[in-house]
Every structure is written in C-alpha cells, then in structure tokens.
Tab-separated table of C-alpha atoms in Angstrom:
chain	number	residue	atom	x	y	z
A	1	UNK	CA	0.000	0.000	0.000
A	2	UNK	CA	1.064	3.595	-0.730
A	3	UNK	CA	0.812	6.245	1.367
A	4	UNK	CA	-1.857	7.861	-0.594
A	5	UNK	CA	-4.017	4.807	0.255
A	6	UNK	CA	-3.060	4.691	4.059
A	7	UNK	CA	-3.987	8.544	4.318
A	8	UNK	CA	-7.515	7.397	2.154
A	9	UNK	CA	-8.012	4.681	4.597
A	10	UNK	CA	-7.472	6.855	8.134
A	11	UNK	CA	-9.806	9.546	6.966
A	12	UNK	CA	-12.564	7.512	6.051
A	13	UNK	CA	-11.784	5.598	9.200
A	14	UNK	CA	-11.691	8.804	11.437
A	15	UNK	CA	-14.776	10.006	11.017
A	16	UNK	CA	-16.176	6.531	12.117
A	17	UNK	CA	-13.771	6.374	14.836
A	18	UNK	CA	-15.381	9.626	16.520
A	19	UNK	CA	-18.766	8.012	16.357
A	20	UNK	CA	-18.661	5.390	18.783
A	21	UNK	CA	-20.450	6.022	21.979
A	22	UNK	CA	-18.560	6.823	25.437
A	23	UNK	CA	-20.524	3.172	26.492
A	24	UNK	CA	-18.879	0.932	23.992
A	25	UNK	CA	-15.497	2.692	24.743
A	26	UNK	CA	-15.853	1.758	28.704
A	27	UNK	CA	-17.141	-1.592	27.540
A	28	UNK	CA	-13.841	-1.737	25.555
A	29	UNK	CA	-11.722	-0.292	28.487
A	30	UNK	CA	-13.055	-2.806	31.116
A	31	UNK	CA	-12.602	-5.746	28.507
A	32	UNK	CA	-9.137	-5.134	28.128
A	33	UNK	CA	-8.841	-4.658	32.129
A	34	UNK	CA	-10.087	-8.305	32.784
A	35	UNK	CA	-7.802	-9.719	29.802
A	36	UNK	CA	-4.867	-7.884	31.302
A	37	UNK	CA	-6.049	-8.953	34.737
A	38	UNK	CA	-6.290	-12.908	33.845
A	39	UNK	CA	-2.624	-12.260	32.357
A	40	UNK	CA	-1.187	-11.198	35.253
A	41	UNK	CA	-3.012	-13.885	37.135
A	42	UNK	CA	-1.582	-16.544	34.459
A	43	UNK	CA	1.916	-15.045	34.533
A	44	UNK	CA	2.159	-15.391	38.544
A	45	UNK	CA	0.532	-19.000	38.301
A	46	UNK	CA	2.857	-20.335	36.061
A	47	UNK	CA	5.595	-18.457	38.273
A	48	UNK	CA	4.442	-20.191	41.566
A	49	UNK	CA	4.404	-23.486	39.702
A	50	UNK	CA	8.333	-22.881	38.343
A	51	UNK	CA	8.917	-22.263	41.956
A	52	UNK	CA	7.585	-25.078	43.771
A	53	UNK	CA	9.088	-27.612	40.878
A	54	UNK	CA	12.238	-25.793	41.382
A	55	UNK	CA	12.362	-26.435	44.966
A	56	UNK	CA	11.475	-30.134	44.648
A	57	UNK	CA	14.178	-30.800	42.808
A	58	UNK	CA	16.214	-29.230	44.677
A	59	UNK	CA	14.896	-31.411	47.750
A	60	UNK	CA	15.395	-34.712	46.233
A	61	UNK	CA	19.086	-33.875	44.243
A	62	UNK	CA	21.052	-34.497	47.455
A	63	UNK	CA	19.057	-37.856	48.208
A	64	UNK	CA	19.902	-38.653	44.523
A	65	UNK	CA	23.585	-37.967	44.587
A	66	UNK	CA	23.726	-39.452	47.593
A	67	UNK	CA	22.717	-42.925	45.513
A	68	UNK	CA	25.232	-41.807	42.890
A	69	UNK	CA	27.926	-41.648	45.576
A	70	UNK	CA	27.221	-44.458	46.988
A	71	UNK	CA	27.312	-46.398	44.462
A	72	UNK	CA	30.874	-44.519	42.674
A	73	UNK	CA	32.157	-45.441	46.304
A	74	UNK	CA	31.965	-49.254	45.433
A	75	UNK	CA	34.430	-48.910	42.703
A	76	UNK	CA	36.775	-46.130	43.832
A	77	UNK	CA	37.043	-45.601	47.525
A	78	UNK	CA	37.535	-42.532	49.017
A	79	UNK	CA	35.078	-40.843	47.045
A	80	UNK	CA	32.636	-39.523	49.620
A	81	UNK	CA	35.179	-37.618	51.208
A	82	UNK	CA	35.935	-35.929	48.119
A	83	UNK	CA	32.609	-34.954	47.090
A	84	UNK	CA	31.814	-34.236	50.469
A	85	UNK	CA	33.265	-31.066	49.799
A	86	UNK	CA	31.491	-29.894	46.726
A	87	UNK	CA	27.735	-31.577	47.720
A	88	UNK	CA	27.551	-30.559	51.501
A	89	UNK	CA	24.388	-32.854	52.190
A	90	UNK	CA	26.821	-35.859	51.310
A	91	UNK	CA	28.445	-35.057	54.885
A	92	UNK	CA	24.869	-35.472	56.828
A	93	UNK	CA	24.579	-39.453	57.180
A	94	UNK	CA	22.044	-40.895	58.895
A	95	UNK	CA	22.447	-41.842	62.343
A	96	UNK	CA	24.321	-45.304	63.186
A	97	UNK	CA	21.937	-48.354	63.598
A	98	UNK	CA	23.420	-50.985	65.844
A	99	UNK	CA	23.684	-54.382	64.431
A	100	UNK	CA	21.914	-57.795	66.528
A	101	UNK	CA	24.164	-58.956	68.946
A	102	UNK	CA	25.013	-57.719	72.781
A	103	UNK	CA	27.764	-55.345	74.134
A	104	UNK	CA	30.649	-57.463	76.090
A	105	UNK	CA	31.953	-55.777	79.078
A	106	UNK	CA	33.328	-55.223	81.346
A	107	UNK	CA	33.221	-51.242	80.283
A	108	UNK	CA	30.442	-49.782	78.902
A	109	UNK	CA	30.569	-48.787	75.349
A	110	UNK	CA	31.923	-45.295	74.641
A	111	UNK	CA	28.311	-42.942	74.178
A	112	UNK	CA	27.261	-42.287	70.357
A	113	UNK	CA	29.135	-45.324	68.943
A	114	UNK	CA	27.189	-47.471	67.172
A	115	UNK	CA	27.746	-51.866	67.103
A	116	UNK	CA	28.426	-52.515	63.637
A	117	UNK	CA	29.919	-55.922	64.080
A	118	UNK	CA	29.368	-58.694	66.226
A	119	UNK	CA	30.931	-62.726	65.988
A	120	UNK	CA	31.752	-65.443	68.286
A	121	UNK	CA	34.110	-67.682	67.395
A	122	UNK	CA	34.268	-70.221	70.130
A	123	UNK	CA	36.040	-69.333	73.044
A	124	UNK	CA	36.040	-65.261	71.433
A	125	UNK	CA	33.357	-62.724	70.984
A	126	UNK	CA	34.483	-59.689	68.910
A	127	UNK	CA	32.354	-56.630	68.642
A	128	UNK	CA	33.166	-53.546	66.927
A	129	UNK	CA	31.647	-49.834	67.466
A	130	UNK	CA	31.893	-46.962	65.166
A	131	UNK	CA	31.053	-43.385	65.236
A	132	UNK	CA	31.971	-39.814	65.397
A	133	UNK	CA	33.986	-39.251	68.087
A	134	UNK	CA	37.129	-37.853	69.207
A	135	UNK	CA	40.005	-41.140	69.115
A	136	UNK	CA	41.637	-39.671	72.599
A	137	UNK	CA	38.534	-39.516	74.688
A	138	UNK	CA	37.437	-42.907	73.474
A	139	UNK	CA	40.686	-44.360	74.342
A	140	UNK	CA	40.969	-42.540	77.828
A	141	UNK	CA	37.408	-44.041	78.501
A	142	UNK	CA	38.239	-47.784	78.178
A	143	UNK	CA	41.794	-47.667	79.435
A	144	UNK	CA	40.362	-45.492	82.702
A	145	UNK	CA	37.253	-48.305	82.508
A	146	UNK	CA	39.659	-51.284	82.729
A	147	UNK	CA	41.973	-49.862	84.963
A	148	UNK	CA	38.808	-48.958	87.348
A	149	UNK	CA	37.344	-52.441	87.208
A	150	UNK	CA	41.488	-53.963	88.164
A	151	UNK	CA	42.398	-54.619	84.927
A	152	UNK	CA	46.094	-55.049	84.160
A	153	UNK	CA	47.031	-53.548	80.745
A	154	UNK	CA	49.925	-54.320	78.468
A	155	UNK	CA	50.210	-52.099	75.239
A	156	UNK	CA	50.613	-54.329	71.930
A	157	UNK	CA	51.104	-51.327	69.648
A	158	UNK	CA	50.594	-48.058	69.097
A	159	UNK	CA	50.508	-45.421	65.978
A	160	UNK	CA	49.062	-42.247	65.607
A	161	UNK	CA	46.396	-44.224	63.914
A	162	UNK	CA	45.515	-47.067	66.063
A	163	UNK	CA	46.364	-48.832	68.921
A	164	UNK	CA	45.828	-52.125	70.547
A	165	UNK	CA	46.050	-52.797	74.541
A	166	UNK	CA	45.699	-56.445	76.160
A	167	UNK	CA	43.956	-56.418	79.584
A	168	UNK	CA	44.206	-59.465	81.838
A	169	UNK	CA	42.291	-60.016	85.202
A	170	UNK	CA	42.908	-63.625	86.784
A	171	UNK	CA	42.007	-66.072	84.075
A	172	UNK	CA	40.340	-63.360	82.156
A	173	UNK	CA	41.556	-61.652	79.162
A	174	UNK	CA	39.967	-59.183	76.528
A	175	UNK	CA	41.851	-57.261	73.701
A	176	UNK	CA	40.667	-53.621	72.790
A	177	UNK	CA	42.145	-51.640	69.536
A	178	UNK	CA	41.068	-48.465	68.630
A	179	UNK	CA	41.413	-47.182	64.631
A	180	UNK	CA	41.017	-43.716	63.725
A	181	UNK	CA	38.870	-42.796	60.366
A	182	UNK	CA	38.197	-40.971	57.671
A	183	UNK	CA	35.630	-37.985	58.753
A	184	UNK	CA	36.414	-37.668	62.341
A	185	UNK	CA	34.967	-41.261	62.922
A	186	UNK	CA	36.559	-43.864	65.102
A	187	UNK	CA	36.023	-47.786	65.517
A	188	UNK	CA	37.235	-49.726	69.230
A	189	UNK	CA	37.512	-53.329	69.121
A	190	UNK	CA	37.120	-55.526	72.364
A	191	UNK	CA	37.875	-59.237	71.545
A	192	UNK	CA	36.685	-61.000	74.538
A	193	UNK	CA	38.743	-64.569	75.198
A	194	UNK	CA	37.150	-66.853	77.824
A	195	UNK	CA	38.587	-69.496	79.934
C-alpha cells in the first residue's frame, strides 16, 4: 500500500472512529482490564508453579547424589570424602543403627558409637563400634574403665592411627584396639577370650 491509500483509509476511518459512543469505549476499556487482569493472574501462576518444581528438585538432588555416591564409592574408595566437599548434604549421614548382637563388658561402650559388628568364634566374641567421636577420649574411657574395674594392661602397639592394649584379670583376658577414620569417625575393638 502507498501512502496515498493509508492517508484514504485513516480519513474515512476517522470520522467513524469519533462516532462510537462513550458506552462501547468503557465496555472496551473494562474488557481489556479483565484480559490484562487474567494475564497477570496466568503469569504469577505459572511463576508459583516454576517455583515449587524448582524447589522439589532441589529437595530430592542431594538424596539422589547421595545414591550416585554411593554407588561410585563401590568402585573407587575414598570418594565420599571428596565430594563431600562440593555436595555438603553428602556429609549429613544418617544416624548409626546398631547391628543384633550384645555389648561385652566389662566397660560400657563409649556414648554415640554405634555396634556394627558382632561374631563369636568359640572361646572369642568380637564386637566392633563406630562413630563420630574424638580417638583420645574414646581411648581414655576404656583404658580409665579397665583400669577402674582392676584390669592389668599391656600395650601391643601403638601409631598415631591405632592402637591395641591387652587387659588381663585372673584367668580373664579381653583385647581392645582403637582405629582412627576418615571424617572424624573412630572404631574400638574388644575381643573377649574366655577361659
């Protein structure tokens, strides 16, 4: 179209334009208020939906690399600790769950370790705890816990790593190591030996 024919087409339009009544205008006015109205009621709907699919994703991507890392742990060790620095929810674990079996004394187990092995083998029950804990205070507990109950103790060896006492009373003997590891966790052995 030229602009001849534009400027033919607005002023036949115009005159028309003028002649539409102030009601069909406000009818026109509060139309395009309800359209703009469902719009912004559209726009924030689909924004609240983003939002809460957004944040369950979010939720469930630790539990899922958790399951990732667990399973990349199989075939290279060491892994957790590694991304344990990039993913912080790998560092929450849930709490220790003892497995079946009973505690041996004659000390009490060290508080917050869990049992996560038990055996008898004839004459010897071994049970092992784990847990967060610091490796001096653990080993302070059962050496002062022997000592109180008239143990005698002979060290078998000791590194900054782990250690392993003997501990006789009369007939009675029972073997305790301690094992520091990775993530501030410790495990103490007592390998009870009776007559």
């Amino acid at each position: 179209m030229s602009k001849g024919g534009l400027l033919v087409l607005a002023s036949q339009f115009a005159p028309r334009f003028f002649q539409i009544r102030r009601g069909t205008w406000l009818a026109i006015a509060v139309g395009l208020m309800v359209l703009l109205a469902i719009f912004a009621w559209a726009v924030l709907a689909a924004f609240g939906w983003l939002w809460g699919q957004g944040k369950s994703l979010t939720e469930g991507a630790p539990e899922a690399v958790r399951v990732i890392a667990a399973q990349v742990e199989q075939a290279v060790p060491r892994t957790r600790e590694a991304l344990g620095d990039l993913v912080p929810a790998l560092k929450s674990e849930p709490p220790p769950r003892d497995v079946s079996g009973t505690d041996i004394g004659p000390v009490t187990r060290y508080p917050g370790l869990a049992r996560s092995h038990w055996q008898r083998d004839g004459r010897e029950i071994t049970v092992s705890y784990e847990g967060r804990a610091d490796y001096i205070t653990v080993l302070d507990h059962y050496a002062k816990g022997f000592a109180t109950q008239g143990y005698a103790q002979s060290v078998m060896s000791a590194t900054p790593e782990a250690e392993a006492h003997d501990y006789r009373k009369g007939d009675e003997r029972v073997r305790f190591e301690i094992t520091r590891l990775a993530q501030g966790k410790i495990k103490a052995t007592i390998i009870a030996i009776q007559p």
